[in-house]
mmCIF file of C-alpha atoms in Angstrom:
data_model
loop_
_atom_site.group_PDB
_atom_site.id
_atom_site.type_symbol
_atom_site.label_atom_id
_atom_site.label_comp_id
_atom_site.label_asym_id
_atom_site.label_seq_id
_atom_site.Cartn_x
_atom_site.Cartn_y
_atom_site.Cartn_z
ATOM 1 C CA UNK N 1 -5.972 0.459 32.515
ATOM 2 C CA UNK N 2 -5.391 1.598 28.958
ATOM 3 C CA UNK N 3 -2.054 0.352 27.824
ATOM 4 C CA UNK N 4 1.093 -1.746 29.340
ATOM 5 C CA UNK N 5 4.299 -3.105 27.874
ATOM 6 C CA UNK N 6 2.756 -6.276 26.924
ATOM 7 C CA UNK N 7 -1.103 -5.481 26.586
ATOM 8 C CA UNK N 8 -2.963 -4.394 23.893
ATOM 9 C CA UNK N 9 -5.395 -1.551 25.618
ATOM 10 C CA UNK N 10 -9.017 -1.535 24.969
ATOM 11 C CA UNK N 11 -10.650 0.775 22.966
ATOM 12 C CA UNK N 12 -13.722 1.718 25.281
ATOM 13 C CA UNK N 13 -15.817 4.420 24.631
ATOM 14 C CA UNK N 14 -16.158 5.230 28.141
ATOM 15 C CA UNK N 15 -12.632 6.898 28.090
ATOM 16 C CA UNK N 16 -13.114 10.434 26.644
ATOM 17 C CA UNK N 17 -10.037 10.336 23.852
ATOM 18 C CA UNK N 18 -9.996 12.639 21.291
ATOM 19 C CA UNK N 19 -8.845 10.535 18.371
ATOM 20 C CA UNK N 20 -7.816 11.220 14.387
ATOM 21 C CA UNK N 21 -10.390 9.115 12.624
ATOM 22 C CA UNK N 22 -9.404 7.783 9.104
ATOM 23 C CA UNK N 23 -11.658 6.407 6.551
ATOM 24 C CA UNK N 24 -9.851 3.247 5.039
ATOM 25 C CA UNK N 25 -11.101 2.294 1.659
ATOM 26 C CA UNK N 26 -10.361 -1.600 1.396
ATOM 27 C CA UNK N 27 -8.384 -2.692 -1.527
ATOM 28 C CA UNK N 28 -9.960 -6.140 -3.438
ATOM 29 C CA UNK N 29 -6.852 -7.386 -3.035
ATOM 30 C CA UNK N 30 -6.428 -7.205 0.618
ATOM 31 C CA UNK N 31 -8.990 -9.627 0.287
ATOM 32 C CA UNK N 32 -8.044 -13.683 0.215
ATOM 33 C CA UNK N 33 -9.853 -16.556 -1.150
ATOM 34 C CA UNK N 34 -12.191 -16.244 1.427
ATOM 35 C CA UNK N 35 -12.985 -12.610 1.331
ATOM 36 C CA UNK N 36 -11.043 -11.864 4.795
ATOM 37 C CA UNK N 37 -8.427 -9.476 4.788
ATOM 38 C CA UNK N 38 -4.687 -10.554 5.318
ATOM 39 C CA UNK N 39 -3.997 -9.943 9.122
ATOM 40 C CA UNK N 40 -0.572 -8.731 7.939
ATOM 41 C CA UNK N 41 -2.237 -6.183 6.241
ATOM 42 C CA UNK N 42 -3.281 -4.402 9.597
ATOM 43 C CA UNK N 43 -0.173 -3.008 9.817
ATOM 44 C CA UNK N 44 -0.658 -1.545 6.872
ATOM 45 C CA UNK N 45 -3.520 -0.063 7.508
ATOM 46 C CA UNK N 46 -1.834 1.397 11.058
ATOM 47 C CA UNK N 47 0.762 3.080 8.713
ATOM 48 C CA UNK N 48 -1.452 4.885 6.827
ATOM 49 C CA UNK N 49 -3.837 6.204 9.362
ATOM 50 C CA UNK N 50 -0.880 7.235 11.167
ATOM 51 C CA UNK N 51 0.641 8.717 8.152
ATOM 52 C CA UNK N 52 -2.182 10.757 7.244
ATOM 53 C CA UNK N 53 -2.879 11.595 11.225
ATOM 54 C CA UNK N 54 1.199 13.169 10.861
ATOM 55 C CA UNK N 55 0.351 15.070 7.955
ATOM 56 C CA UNK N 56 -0.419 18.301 9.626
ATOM 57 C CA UNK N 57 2.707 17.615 12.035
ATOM 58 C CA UNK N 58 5.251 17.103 9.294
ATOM 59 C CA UNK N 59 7.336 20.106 7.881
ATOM 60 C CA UNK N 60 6.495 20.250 4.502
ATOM 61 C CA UNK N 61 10.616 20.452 3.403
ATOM 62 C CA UNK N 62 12.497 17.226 3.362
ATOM 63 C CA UNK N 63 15.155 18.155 5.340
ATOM 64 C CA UNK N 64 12.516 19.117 7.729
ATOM 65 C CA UNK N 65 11.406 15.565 7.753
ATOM 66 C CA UNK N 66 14.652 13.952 7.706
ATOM 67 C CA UNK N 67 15.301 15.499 11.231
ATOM 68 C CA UNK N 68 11.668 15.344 12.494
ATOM 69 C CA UNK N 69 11.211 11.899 11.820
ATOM 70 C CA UNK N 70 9.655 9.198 13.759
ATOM 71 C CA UNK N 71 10.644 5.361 13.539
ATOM 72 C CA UNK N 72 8.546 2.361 14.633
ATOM 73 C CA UNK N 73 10.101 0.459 17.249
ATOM 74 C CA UNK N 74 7.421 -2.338 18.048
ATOM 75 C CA UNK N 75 3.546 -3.204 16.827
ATOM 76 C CA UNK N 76 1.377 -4.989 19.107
ATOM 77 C CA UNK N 77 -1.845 -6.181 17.489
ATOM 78 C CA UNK N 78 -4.761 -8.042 19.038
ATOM 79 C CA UNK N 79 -6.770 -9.533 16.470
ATOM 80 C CA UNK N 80 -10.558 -9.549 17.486
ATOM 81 C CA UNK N 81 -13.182 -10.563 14.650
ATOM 82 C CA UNK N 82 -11.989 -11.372 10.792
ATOM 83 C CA UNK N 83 -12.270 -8.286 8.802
ATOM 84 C CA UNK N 84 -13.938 -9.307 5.690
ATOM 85 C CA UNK N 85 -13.717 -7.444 2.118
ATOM 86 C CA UNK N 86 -16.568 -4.739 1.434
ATOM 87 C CA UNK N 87 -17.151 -1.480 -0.386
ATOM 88 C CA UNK N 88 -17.538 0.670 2.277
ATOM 89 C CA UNK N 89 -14.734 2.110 4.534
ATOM 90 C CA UNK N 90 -13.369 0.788 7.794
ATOM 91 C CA UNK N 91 -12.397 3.541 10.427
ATOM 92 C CA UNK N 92 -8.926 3.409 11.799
ATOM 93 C CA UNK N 93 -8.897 5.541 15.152
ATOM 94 C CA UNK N 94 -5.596 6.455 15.960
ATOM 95 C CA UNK N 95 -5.027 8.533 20.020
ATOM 96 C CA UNK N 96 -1.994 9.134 21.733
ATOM 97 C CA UNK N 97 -1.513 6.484 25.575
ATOM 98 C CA UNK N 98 2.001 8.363 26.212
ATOM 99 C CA UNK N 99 4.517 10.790 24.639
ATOM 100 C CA UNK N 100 7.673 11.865 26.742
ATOM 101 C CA UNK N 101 11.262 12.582 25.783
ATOM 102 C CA UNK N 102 11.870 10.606 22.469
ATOM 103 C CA UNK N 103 9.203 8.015 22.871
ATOM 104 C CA UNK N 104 5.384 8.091 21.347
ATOM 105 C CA UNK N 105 3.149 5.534 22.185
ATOM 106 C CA UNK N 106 -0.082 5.494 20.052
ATOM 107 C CA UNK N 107 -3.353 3.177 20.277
ATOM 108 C CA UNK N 108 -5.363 2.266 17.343
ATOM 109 C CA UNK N 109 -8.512 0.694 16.891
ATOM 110 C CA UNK N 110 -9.881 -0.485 13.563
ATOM 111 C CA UNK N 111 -13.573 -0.766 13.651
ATOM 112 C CA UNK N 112 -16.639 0.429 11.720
ATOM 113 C CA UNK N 113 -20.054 1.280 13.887
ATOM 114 C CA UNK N 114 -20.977 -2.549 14.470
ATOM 115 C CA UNK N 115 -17.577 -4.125 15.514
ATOM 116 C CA UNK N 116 -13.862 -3.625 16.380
ATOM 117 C CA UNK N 117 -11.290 -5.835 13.963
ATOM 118 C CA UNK N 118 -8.801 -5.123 15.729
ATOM 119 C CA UNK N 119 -7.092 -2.997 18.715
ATOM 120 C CA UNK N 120 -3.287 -1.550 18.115
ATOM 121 C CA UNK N 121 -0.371 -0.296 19.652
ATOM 122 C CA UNK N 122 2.403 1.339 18.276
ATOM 123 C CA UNK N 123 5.648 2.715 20.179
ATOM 124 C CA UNK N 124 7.926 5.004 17.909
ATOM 125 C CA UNK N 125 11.023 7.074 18.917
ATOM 126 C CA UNK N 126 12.012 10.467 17.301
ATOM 127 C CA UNK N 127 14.234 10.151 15.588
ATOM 128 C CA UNK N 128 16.701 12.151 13.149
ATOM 129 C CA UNK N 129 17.374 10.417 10.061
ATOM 130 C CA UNK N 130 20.152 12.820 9.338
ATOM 131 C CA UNK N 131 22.404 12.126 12.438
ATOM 132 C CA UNK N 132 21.123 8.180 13.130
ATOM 133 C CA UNK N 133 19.915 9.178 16.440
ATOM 134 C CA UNK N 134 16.935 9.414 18.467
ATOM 135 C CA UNK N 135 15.975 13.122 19.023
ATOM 136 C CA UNK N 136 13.713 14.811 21.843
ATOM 137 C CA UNK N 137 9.619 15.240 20.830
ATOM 138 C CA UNK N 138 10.008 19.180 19.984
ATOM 139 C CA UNK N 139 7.063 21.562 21.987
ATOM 140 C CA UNK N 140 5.285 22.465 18.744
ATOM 141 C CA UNK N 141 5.160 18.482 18.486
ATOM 142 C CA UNK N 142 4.238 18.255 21.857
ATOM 143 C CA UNK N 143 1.495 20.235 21.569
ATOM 144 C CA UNK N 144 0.192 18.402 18.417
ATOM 145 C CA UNK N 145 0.074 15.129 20.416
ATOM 146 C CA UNK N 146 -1.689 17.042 23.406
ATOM 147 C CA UNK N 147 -4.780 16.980 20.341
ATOM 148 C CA UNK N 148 -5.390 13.124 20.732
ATOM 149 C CA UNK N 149 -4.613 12.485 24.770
ATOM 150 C CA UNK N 150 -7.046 11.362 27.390
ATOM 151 C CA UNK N 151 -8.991 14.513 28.411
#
């Protein structure tokens, strides 16, 4: 099964999902005293794959934005190896496990070609900032989802 409410799904490569790949650089100062990086900082790391994966989703006004948002609503994150500081980039995979009415629910893995740091999941709501209320997932977003679903 790839995803419950309470279970972090695994990231097999035995599931064809198309996913948004992102190239993290690590920051030296992700890094603690013993050259692992801050589990908190996964989170981080979550964001910005997922807010480089929205890019090409995102009207490019702010208005736009304000009323095509999309707000975090819970993280699950199953820790898996210690992630220590390097030079080279660790992928953040980012695919879509369900997106219906107002809710998206996306899976992450963090990994590089040798190991997986960690496996994510992230459910967000749409939401429009301008109003205070949750919104409907539009087609043309819809469609842009449909990208990085089980095929």
């Amino acid at each position: 099964m790839r995803s419950t409410t309470n279970q972090v799904p695994s990231h097999r490569k035995d599931h064809l999902v198309n996913t948004y790949t992102y190239p993290l650089p690590l920051r030296w100062s992700d890094a603690d005293t013993y050259g692992h990086v801050n589990n908190s900082l996964f989170l981080t790391y979550l964001e910005e794959a997922r807010t480089r994966m929205f890019q090409d989703l995102l009207p490019p006004d702010e208005a736009g934005r304000r009323q095509h948002a999309f707000v975090v609503s819970q993280s699950l994150v199953d820790y898996r190896v210690p992630l220590t500081y390097r030079e080279e980039p660790v992928d953040v995979e980012v695919w879509v496990l369900r997106c219906r009415g107002a809710r998206l629910e996306l899976g992450y893995a963090i990994r590089d070609s040798a190991c997986t740091y960690a496996e994510a999941v992230t459910k967000l709501a749409a939401y429009d900032l301008d109003t205070g209320r949750p919104r409907r997932i539009s087609p043309a977003e819809l469609k842009f989802f449909s990208r990085y679903t089980e095929s």
